[in-house]
GROMACS .gro file of N, CA and C in nm:
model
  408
    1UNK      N    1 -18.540 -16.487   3.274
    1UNK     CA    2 -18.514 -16.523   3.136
    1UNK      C    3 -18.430 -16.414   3.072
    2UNK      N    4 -18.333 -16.471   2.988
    2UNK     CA    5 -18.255 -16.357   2.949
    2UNK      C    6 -18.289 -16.371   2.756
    3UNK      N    7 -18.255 -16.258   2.720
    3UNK     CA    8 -18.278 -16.258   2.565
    3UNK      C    9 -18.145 -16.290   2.506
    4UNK      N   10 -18.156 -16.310   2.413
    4UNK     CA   11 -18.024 -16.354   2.351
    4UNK      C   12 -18.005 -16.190   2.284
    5UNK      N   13 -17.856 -16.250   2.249
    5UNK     CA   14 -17.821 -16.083   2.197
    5UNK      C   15 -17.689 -16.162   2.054
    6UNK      N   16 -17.662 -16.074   1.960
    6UNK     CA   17 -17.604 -16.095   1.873
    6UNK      C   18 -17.507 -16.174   1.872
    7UNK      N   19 -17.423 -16.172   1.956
    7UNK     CA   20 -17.286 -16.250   2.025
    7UNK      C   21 -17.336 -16.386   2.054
    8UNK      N   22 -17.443 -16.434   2.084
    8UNK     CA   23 -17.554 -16.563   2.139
    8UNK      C   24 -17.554 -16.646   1.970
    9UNK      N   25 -17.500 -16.557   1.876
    9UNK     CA   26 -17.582 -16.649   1.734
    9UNK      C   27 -17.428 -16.638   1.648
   10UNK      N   28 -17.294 -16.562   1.720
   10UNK     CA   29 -17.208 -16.594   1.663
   10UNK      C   30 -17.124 -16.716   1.685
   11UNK      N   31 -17.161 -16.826   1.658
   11UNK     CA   32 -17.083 -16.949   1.728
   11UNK      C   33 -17.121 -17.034   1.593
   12UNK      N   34 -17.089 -17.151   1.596
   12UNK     CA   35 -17.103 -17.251   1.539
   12UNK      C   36 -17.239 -17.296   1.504
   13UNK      N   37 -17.261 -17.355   1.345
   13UNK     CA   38 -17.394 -17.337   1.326
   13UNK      C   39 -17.456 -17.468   1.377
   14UNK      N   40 -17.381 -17.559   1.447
   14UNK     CA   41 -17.393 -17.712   1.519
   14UNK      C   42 -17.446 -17.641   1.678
   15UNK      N   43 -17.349 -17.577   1.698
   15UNK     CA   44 -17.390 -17.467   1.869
   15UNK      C   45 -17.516 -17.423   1.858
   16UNK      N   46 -17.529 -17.355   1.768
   16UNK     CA   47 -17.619 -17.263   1.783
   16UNK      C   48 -17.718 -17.334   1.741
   17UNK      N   49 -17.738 -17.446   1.701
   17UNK     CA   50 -17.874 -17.550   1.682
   17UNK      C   51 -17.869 -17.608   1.824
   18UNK      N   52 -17.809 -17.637   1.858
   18UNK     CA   53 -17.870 -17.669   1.993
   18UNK      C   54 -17.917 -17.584   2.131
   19UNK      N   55 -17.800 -17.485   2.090
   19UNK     CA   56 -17.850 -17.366   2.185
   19UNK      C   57 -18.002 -17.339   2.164
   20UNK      N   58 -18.061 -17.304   2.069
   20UNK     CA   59 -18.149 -17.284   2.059
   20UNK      C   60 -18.258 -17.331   2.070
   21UNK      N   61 -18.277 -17.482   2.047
   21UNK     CA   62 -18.377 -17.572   2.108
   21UNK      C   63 -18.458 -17.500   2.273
   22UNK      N   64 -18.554 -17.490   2.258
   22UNK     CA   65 -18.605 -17.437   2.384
   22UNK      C   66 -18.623 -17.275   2.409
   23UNK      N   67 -18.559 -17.228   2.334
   23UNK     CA   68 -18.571 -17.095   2.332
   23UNK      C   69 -18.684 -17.073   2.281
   24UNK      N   70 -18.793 -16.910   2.347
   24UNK     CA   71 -18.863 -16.903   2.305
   24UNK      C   72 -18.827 -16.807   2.202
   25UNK      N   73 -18.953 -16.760   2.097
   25UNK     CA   74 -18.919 -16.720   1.970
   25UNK      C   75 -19.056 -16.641   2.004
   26UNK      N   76 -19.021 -16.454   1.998
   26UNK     CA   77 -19.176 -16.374   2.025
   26UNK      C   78 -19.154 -16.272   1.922
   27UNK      N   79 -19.243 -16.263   1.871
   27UNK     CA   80 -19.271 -16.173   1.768
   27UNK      C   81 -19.401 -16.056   1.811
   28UNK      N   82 -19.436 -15.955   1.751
   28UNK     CA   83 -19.520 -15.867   1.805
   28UNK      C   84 -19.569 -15.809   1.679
   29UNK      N   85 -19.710 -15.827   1.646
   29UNK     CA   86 -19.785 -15.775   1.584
   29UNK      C   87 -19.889 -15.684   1.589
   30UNK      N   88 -19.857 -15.563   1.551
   30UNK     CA   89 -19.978 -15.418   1.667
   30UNK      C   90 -19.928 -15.419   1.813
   31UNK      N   91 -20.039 -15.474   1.863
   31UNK     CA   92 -20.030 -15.480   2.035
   31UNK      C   93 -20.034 -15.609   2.070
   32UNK      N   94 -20.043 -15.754   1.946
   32UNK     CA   95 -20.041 -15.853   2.004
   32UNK      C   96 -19.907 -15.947   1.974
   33UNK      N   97 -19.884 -16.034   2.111
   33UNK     CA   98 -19.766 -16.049   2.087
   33UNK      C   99 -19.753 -16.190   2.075
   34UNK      N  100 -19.733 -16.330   1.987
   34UNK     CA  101 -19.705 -16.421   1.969
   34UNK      C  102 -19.597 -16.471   1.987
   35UNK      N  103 -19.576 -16.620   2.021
   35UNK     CA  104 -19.446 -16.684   2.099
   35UNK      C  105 -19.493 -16.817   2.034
   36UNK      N  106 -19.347 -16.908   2.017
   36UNK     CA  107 -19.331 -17.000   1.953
   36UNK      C  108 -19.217 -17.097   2.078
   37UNK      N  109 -19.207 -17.177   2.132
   37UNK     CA  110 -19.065 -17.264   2.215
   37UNK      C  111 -19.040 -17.355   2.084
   38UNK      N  112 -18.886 -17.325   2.049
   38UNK     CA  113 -18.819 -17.444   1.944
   38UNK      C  114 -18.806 -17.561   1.973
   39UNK      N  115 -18.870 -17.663   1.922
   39UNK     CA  116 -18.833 -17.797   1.953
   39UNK      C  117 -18.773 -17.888   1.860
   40UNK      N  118 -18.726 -17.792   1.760
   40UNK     CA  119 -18.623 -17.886   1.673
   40UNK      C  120 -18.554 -17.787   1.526
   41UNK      N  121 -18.404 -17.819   1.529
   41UNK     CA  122 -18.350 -17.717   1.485
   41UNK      C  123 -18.256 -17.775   1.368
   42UNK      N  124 -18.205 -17.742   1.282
   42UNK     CA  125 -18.127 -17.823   1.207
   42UNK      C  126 -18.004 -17.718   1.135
   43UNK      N  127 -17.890 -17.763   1.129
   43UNK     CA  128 -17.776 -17.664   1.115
   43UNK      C  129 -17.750 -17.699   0.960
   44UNK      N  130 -17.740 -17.613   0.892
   44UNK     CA  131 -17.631 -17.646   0.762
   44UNK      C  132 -17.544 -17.543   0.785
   45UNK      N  133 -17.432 -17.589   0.682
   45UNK     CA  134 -17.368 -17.495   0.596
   45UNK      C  135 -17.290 -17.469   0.474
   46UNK      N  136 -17.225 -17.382   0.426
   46UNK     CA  137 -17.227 -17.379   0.290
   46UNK      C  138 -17.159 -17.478   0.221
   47UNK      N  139 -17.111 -17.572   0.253
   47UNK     CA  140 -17.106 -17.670   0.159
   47UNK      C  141 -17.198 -17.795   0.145
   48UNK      N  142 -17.293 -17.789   0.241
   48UNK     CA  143 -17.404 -17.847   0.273
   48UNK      C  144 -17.458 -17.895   0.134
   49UNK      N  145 -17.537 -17.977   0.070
   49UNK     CA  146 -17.592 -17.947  -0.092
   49UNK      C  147 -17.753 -17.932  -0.062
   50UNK      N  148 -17.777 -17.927   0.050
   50UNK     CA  149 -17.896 -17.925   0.104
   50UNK      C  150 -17.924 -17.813   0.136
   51UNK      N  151 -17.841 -17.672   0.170
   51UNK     CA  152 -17.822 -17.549   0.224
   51UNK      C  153 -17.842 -17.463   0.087
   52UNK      N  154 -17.921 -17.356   0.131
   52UNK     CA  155 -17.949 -17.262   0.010
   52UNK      C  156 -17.840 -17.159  -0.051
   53UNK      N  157 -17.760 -17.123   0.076
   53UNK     CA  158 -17.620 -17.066   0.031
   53UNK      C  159 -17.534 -17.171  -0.030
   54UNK      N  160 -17.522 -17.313  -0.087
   54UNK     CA  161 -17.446 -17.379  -0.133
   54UNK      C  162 -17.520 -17.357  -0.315
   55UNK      N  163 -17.584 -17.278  -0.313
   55UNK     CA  164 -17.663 -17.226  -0.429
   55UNK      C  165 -17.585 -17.152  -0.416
   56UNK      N  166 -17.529 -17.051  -0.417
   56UNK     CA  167 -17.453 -16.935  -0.426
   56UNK      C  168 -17.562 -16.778  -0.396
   57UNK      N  169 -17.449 -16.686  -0.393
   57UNK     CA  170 -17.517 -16.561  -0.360
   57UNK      C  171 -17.586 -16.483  -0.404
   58UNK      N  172 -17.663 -16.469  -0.379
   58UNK     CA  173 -17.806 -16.382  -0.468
   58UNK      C  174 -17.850 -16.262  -0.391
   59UNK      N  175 -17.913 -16.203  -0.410
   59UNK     CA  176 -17.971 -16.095  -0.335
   59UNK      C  177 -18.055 -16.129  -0.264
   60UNK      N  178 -18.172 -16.253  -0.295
   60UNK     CA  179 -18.286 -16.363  -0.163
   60UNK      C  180 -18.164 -16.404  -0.082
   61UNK      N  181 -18.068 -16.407  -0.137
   61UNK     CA  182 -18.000 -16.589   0.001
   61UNK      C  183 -17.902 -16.459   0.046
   62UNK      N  184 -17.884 -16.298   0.012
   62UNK     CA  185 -17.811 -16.208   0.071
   62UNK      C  186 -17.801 -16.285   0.251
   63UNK      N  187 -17.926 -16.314   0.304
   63UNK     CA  188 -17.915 -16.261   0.478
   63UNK      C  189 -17.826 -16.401   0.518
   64UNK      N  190 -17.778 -16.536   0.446
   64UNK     CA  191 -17.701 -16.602   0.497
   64UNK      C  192 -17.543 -16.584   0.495
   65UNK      N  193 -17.556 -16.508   0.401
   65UNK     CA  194 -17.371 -16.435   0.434
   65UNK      C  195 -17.347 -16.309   0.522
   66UNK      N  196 -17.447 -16.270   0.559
   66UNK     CA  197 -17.464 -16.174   0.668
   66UNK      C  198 -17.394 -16.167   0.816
   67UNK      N  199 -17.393 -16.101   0.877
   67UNK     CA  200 -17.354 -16.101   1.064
   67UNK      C  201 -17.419 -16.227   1.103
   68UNK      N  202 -17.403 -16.284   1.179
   68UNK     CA  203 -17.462 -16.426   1.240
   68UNK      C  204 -17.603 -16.332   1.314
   69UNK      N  205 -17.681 -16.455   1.348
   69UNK     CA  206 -17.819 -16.315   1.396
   69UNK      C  207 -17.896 -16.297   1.250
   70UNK      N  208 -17.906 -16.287   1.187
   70UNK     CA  209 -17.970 -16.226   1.097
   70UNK      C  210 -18.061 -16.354   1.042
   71UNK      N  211 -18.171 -16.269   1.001
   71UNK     CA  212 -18.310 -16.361   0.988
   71UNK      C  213 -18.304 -16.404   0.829
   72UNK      N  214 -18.331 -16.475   0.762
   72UNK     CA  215 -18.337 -16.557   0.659
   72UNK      C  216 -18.464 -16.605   0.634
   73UNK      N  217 -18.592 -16.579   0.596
   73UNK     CA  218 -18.657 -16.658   0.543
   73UNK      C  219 -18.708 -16.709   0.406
   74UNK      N  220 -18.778 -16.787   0.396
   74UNK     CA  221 -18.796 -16.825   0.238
   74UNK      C  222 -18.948 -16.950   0.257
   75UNK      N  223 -19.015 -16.941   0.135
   75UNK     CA  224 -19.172 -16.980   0.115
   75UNK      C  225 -19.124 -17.146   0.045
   76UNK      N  226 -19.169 -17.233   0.133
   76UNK     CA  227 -19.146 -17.395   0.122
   76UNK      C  228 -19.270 -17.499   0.169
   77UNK      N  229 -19.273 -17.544   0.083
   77UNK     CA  230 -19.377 -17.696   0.127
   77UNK      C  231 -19.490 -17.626   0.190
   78UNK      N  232 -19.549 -17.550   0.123
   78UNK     CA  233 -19.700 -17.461   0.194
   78UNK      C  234 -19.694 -17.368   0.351
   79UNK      N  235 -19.527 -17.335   0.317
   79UNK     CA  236 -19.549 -17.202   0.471
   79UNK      C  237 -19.401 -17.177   0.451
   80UNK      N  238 -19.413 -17.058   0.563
   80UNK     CA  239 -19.284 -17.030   0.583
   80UNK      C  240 -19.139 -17.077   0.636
   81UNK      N  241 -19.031 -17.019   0.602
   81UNK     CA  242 -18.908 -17.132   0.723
   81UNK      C  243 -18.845 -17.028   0.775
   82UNK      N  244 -18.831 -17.043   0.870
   82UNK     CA  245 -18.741 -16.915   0.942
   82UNK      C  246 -18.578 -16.990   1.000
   83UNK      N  247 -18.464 -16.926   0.975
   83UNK     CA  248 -18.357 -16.950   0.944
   83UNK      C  249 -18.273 -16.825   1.018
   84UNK      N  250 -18.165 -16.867   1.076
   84UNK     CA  251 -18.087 -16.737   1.183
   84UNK      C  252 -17.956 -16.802   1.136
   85UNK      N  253 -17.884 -16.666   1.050
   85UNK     CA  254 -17.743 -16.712   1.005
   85UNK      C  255 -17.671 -16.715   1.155
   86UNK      N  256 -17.529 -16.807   1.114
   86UNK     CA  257 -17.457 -16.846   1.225
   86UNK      C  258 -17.315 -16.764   1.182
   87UNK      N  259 -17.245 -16.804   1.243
   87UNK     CA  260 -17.089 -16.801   1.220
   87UNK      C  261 -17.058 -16.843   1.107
   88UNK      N  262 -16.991 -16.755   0.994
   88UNK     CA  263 -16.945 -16.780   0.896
   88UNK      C  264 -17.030 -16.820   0.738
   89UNK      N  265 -16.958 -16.739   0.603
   89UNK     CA  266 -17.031 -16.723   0.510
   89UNK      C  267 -17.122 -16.844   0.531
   90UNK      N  268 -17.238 -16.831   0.462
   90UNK     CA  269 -17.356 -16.894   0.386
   90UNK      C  270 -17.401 -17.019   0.527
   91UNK      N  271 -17.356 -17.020   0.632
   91UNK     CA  272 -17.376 -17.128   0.773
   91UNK      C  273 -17.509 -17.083   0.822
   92UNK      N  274 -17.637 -17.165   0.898
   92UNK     CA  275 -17.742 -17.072   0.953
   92UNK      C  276 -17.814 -17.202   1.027
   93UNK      N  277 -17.896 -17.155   1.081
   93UNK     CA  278 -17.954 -17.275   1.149
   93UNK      C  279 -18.145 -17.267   1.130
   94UNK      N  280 -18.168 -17.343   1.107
   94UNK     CA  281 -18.352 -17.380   1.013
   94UNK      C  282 -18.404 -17.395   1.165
   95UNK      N  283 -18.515 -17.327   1.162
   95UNK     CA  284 -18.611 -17.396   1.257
   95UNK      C  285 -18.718 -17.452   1.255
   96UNK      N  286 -18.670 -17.629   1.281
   96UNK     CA  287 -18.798 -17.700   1.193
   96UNK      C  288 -18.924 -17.687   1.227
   97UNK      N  289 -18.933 -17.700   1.385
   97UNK     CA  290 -19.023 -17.695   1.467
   97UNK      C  291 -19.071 -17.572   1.575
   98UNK      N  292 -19.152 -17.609   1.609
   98UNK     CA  293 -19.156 -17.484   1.742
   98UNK      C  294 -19.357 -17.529   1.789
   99UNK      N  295 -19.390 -17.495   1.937
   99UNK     CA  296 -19.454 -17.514   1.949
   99UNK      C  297 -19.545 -17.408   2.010
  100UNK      N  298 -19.675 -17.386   2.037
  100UNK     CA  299 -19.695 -17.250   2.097
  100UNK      C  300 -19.675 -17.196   2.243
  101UNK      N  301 -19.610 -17.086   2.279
  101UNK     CA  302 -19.567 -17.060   2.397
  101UNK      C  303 -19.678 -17.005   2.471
  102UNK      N  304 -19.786 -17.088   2.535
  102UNK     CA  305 -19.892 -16.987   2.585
  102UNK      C  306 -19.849 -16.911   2.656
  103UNK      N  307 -19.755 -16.894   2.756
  103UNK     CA  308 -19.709 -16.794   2.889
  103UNK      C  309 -19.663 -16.705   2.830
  104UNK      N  310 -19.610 -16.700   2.706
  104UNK     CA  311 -19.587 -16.562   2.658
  104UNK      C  312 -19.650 -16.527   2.544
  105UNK      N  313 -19.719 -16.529   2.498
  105UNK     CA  314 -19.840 -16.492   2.438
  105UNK      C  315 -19.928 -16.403   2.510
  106UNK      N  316 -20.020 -16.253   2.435
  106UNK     CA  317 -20.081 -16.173   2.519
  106UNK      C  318 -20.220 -16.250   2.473
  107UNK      N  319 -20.278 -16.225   2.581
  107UNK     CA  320 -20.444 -16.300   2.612
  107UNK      C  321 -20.492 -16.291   2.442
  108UNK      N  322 -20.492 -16.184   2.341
  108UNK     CA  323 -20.590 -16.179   2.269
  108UNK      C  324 -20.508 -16.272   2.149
  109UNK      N  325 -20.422 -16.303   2.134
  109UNK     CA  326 -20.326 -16.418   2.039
  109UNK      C  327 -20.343 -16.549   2.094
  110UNK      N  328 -20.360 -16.592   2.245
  110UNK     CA  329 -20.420 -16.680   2.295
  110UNK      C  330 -20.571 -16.708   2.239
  111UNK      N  331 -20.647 -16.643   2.250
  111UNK     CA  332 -20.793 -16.666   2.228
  111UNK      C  333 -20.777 -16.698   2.112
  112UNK      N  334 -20.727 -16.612   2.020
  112UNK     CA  335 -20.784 -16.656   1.864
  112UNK      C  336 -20.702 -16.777   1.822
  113UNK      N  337 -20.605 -16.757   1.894
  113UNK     CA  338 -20.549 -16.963   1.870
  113UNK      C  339 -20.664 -17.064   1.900
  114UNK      N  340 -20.722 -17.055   1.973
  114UNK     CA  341 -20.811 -17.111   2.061
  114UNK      C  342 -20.959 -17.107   1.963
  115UNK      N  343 -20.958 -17.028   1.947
  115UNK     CA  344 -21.088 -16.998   1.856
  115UNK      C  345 -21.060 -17.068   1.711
  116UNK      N  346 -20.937 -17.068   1.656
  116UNK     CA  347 -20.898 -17.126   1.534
  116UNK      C  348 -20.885 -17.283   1.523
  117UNK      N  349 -20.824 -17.285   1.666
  117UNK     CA  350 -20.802 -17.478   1.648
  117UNK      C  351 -20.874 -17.544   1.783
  118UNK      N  352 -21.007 -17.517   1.771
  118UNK     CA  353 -21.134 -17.589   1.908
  118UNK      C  354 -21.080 -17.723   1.948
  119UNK      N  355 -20.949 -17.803   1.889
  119UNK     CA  356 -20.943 -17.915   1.940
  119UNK      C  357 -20.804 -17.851   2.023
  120UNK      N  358 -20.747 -17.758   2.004
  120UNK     CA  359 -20.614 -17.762   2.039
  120UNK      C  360 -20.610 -17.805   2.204
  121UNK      N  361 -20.517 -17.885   2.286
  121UNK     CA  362 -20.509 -17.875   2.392
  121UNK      C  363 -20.426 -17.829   2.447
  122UNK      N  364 -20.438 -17.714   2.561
  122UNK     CA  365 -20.316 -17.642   2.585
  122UNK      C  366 -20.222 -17.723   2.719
  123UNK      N  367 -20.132 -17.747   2.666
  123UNK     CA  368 -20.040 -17.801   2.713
  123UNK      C  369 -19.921 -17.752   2.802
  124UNK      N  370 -19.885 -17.772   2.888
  124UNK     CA  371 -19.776 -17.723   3.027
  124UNK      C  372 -19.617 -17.687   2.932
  125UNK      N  373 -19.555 -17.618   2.904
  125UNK     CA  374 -19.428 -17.635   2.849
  125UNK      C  375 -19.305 -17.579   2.947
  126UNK      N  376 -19.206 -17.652   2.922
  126UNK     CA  377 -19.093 -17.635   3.011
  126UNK      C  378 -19.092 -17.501   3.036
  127UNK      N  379 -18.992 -17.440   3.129
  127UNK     CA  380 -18.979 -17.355   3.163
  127UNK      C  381 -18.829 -17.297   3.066
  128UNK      N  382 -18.814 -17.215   2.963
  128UNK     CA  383 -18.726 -17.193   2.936
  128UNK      C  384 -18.626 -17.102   2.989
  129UNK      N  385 -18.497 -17.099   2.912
  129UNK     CA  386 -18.403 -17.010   2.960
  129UNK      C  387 -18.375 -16.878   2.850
  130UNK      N  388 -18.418 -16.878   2.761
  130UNK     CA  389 -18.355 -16.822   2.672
  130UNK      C  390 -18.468 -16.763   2.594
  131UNK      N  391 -18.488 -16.623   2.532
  131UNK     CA  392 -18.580 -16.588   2.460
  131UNK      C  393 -18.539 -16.512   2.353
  132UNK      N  394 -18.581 -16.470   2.211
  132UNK     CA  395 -18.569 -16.417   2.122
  132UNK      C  396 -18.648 -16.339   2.084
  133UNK      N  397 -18.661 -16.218   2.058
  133UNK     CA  398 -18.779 -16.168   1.956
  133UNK      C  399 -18.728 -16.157   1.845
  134UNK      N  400 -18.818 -16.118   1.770
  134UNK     CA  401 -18.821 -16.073   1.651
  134UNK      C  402 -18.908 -15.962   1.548
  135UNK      N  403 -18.767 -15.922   1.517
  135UNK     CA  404 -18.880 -15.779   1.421
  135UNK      C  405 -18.797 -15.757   1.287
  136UNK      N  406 -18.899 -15.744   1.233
  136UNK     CA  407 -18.881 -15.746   1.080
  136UNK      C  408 -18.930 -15.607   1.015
   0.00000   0.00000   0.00000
């Protein structure tokens, strides 16, 4: 598995929604490390009327005029949205979905998933190609 690297998120914000489908998404909290596989991605851009940079530039919507790569989030419909600008002002790609990556997940982020949702069933997921972390 290879990680993506900055050059991976400068392309087209149509590319880079699909590129990304399947990629896993790992984040690391202390010593535990959580993973997400994307299963659905959606591109705007700034002329979009649906896109938050078609609001214009602010100091919140700063990270969509940014280097492509750069993380974007913002508090919607009772949670978070996580958003990776693309190629070119105010362009980025939403990630609607994502599902949990048990294989990359460390045992103790496993359990307490497990412990939190007693119905969850853990399920086989593709084998991806592509991984991301993230740090904030």
């Amino acid at each position: 598995m290879q990680l993506l690297t900055t050059a991976d998120f400068d392309v087209d914000a149509q590319q880079l929604a699909r590129r990304l489908i399947g990629t896993i998404i790992r984040h690391r909290v202390n010593r535990t490390w959580l993973a997400a596989q994307v299963i659905e991605t959606e591109a705007y851009y700034l002329s979009d009327k649906g896109s938050h940079a078609s609001l214009g530039r602010t100091r919140s919507r700063e990270p969509l005029f940014m280097p492509a790569g750069t993380i974007y989030m913002y508090y919607a419909r009772g949670g978070d949205s996580l958003n990776f600008s693309a190629r070119g002002d105010g362009n980025a790609v939403l990630i609607k979905s994502a599902i949990p990556a048990i294989e990359y997940m460390s045992s103790v982020a496993l359990e307490t998933m497990i412990v939190n949702n007693p119905t969850l069933s853990l399920i086989h997921i593709s084998e991806p190609t592509r991984q991301a972390e993230i740090s904030y």
